[in-house]
């Protein structure tokens, strides 16, 4: 996936900061089980934290961003983006 930067068994992920829900933060996480389309994060993230999955090549830590869509698995990326304000 484009949102995972491999570093051995650890990855760096871009996510929205807990302090500011519109600011990018980078964090080291440890991966667990992998299945097609999904990767378990064993350590490094708390339940409910939002990981940036698209456009990660365009964001940097500390950058303020606007969330266009939240993926709950029910729609394709195209459908989510078309429905965003």
Coordinates of N, CA and C in Angstrom, one line a residue:
X1 N 0.8 -1.2 0.0 CA 0.0 0.0 0.0 C 0.9 1.2 0.0
X2 N 0.3 2.3 -0.6 CA 1.2 3.5 -0.6 C 1.3 4.3 0.7
X3 N 0.5 3.9 1.7 CA 0.6 4.6 3.0 C 1.6 3.9 4.0
X4 N 2.2 2.8 3.5 CA 3.1 2.1 4.4 C 4.5 2.2 3.8
X5 N 5.4 2.7 4.6 CA 6.8 2.8 4.2 C 7.6 1.8 5.0
X6 N 8.0 0.7 4.3 CA 8.6 -0.4 4.9 C 10.0 -0.1 5.6
X7 N 10.2 -0.6 6.8 CA 11.4 -0.4 7.5 C 11.6 -1.8 8.3
X8 N 11.8 -2.9 7.6 CA 11.9 -4.2 8.2 C 10.5 -4.6 8.8
X9 N 10.5 -4.9 10.0 CA 9.2 -5.3 10.6 C 8.5 -4.1 11.2
X10 N 9.1 -2.9 11.1 CA 8.5 -1.7 11.5 C 8.2 -0.8 10.3
X11 N 7.2 0.0 10.4 CA 6.8 0.9 9.3 C 6.6 2.3 9.9
X12 N 6.8 3.3 9.0 CA 6.4 4.6 9.3 C 5.1 4.9 8.7
X13 N 4.1 5.4 9.4 CA 2.8 5.8 8.9 C 2.5 7.2 9.1
X14 N 1.8 7.8 8.1 CA 1.3 9.2 8.3 C -0.1 9.1 8.9
X15 N -0.3 9.9 9.9 CA -1.7 9.9 10.5 C -2.0 11.3 11.0
X16 N -3.3 11.5 11.4 CA -3.7 12.8 11.9 C -3.3 12.9 13.3
X17 N -2.8 14.0 13.7 CA -2.3 14.2 15.1 C -3.5 14.1 16.1
X18 N -3.2 13.6 17.3 CA -4.2 13.6 18.4 C -4.4 15.0 18.9
X19 N -3.4 15.8 18.8 CA -3.5 17.2 19.3 C -4.3 18.1 18.4
X20 N -4.1 17.9 17.1 CA -4.8 18.7 16.0 C -5.3 17.7 15.0
X21 N -6.6 17.5 14.9 CA -7.1 16.5 14.0 C -7.0 16.8 12.5
X22 N -6.3 18.0 12.2 CA -6.1 18.3 10.8 C -4.6 18.4 10.5
X23 N -3.7 17.9 11.4 CA -2.3 18.1 11.2 C -1.7 16.7 11.1
X24 N -0.7 16.6 10.2 CA 0.0 15.3 9.9 C 1.1 15.0 10.9
X25 N 1.1 13.8 11.3 CA 2.2 13.3 12.2 C 2.7 12.0 11.6
X26 N 4.0 11.7 11.8 CA 4.6 10.5 11.4 C 4.9 9.6 12.6
X27 N 4.6 8.3 12.5 CA 4.9 7.5 13.7 C 5.4 6.1 13.3
X28 N 6.3 5.6 14.0 CA 6.8 4.2 13.8 C 5.8 3.2 14.4
X29 N 5.4 2.2 13.7 CA 4.5 1.2 14.1 C 5.1 -0.2 13.8
X30 N 4.6 -1.2 14.5 CA 5.0 -2.6 14.2 C 3.9 -3.3 13.6
X31 N 4.2 -4.0 12.5 CA 3.1 -4.7 11.8 C 2.9 -6.1 12.3
X32 N 1.6 -6.6 12.2 CA 1.3 -7.9 12.6 C 0.9 -8.7 11.4
X33 N -0.3 -9.3 11.4 CA -0.8 -10.1 10.3 C -1.1 -9.3 9.1
X34 N -0.9 -9.9 7.9 CA -1.2 -9.3 6.7 C -2.2 -10.1 5.9
X35 N -3.2 -9.5 5.3 CA -4.1 -10.1 4.4 C -4.3 -9.2 3.2
X36 N -4.7 -9.8 2.1 CA -4.9 -8.9 0.9 C -5.7 -7.7 1.2
X37 N -5.1 -6.5 1.1 CA -5.8 -5.2 1.3 C -5.8 -4.7 2.8
X38 N -5.3 -5.5 3.7 CA -5.2 -5.1 5.1 C -3.9 -5.5 5.7
X39 N -3.5 -4.7 6.7 CA -2.3 -4.9 7.5 C -2.6 -4.6 8.9
X40 N -2.4 -5.6 9.8 CA -2.6 -5.4 11.2 C -1.5 -4.5 11.8
X41 N -1.8 -3.5 12.6 CA -0.8 -2.8 13.3 C -0.8 -3.3 14.7
X42 N 0.3 -4.0 15.1 CA 0.5 -4.6 16.4 C 0.7 -3.6 17.5
X43 N 1.6 -2.6 17.2 CA 1.9 -1.6 18.2 C 2.1 -0.3 17.5
X44 N 1.9 0.8 18.3 CA 2.2 2.1 17.7 C 1.0 3.0 17.4
X45 N -0.2 2.4 17.3 CA -1.4 3.2 17.1 C -2.5 2.8 18.2
X46 N -3.3 3.8 18.5 CA -4.4 3.6 19.4 C -5.7 3.4 18.6
X47 N -6.6 2.7 19.2 CA -7.9 2.6 18.5 C -8.5 3.9 18.2
X48 N -9.1 4.1 17.0 CA -9.7 5.3 16.6 C -8.8 6.3 16.0
X49 N -7.5 6.1 16.0 CA -6.6 7.1 15.3 C -6.8 6.9 13.8
X50 N -6.7 8.0 13.1 CA -6.9 8.0 11.7 C -5.6 8.1 10.9
X51 N -5.4 7.0 10.1 CA -4.2 6.9 9.3 C -4.5 7.4 7.9
X52 N -3.5 8.2 7.4 CA -3.7 8.7 6.0 C -3.3 7.6 5.0
X53 N -4.2 7.2 4.1 CA -4.0 6.1 3.2 C -3.8 6.5 1.8
X54 N -4.2 7.7 1.4 CA -4.0 8.2 0.0 C -3.4 9.6 0.0
X55 N -2.5 9.8 -0.9 CA -1.8 11.1 -1.0 C -0.7 11.2 0.0
X56 N -0.2 10.1 0.6 CA 0.9 10.2 1.6 C 2.2 10.8 1.0
X57 N 2.3 10.7 -0.3 CA 3.5 11.2 -0.9 C 3.5 12.7 -1.0
X58 N 2.3 13.3 -0.7 CA 2.2 14.8 -0.8 C 2.1 15.5 0.6
X59 N 2.2 14.7 1.7 CA 2.1 15.3 3.0 C 3.4 15.1 3.8
X60 N 3.6 16.0 4.7 CA 4.8 16.0 5.6 C 4.4 16.2 7.0
X61 N 5.2 15.7 8.0 CA 4.9 15.9 9.4 C 4.7 17.4 9.7
X62 N 3.7 17.7 10.5 CA 3.4 19.1 10.8 C 2.5 19.9 9.8
X63 N 2.3 19.3 8.7 CA 1.5 20.0 7.6 C 0.0 19.9 8.1
X64 N -0.7 21.0 7.8 CA -2.2 21.0 8.0 C -2.9 20.5 6.8
X65 N -3.8 19.6 6.9 CA -4.5 19.0 5.8 C -6.0 19.1 6.0
X66 N -6.7 18.9 5.0 CA -8.2 18.8 5.0 C -8.6 17.4 4.7
X67 N -9.4 16.7 5.5 CA -9.8 15.4 5.3 C -10.9 15.4 4.3
X68 N -10.8 14.7 3.2 CA -11.8 14.7 2.1 C -12.8 13.5 2.3
X69 N -12.3 12.4 2.9 CA -13.2 11.3 3.1 C -12.6 10.4 4.2
X70 N -13.5 9.7 4.8 CA -13.1 8.7 5.8 C -13.6 7.3 5.4
X71 N -12.7 6.4 5.2 CA -13.0 5.1 4.6 C -13.5 4.2 5.7
X72 N -14.7 3.8 5.6 CA -15.3 2.8 6.5 C -15.5 1.4 5.8
X73 N -14.9 1.3 4.6 CA -15.0 0.1 3.8 C -16.3 -0.1 3.0
X74 N -17.2 0.8 3.1 CA -18.5 0.6 2.4 C -18.5 1.2 1.0
X75 N -17.5 2.0 0.6 CA -17.5 2.7 -0.7 C -16.1 2.7 -1.3
X76 N -16.1 2.8 -2.6 CA -14.8 2.9 -3.3 C -14.2 4.3 -3.0
X77 N -12.9 4.4 -3.2 CA -12.3 5.8 -3.1 C -12.9 6.8 -4.0
X78 N -13.3 6.4 -5.2 CA -13.9 7.3 -6.2 C -15.2 7.8 -5.6
X79 N -16.1 6.9 -5.1 CA -17.4 7.3 -4.5 C -17.2 8.2 -3.3
X80 N -16.2 7.9 -2.5 CA -16.0 8.8 -1.3 C -15.6 10.2 -1.7
X81 N -14.7 10.3 -2.7 CA -14.2 11.6 -3.1 C -15.3 12.4 -3.8
X82 N -16.1 11.7 -4.6 CA -17.3 12.4 -5.3 C -18.3 12.9 -4.3
X83 N -18.4 12.3 -3.1 CA -19.4 12.7 -2.1 C -18.8 13.7 -1.2
X84 N -17.5 14.0 -1.2 CA -16.9 15.0 -0.3 C -17.3 16.4 -0.7
X85 N -17.4 17.3 0.3 CA -17.8 18.7 0.1 C -16.7 19.5 -0.7

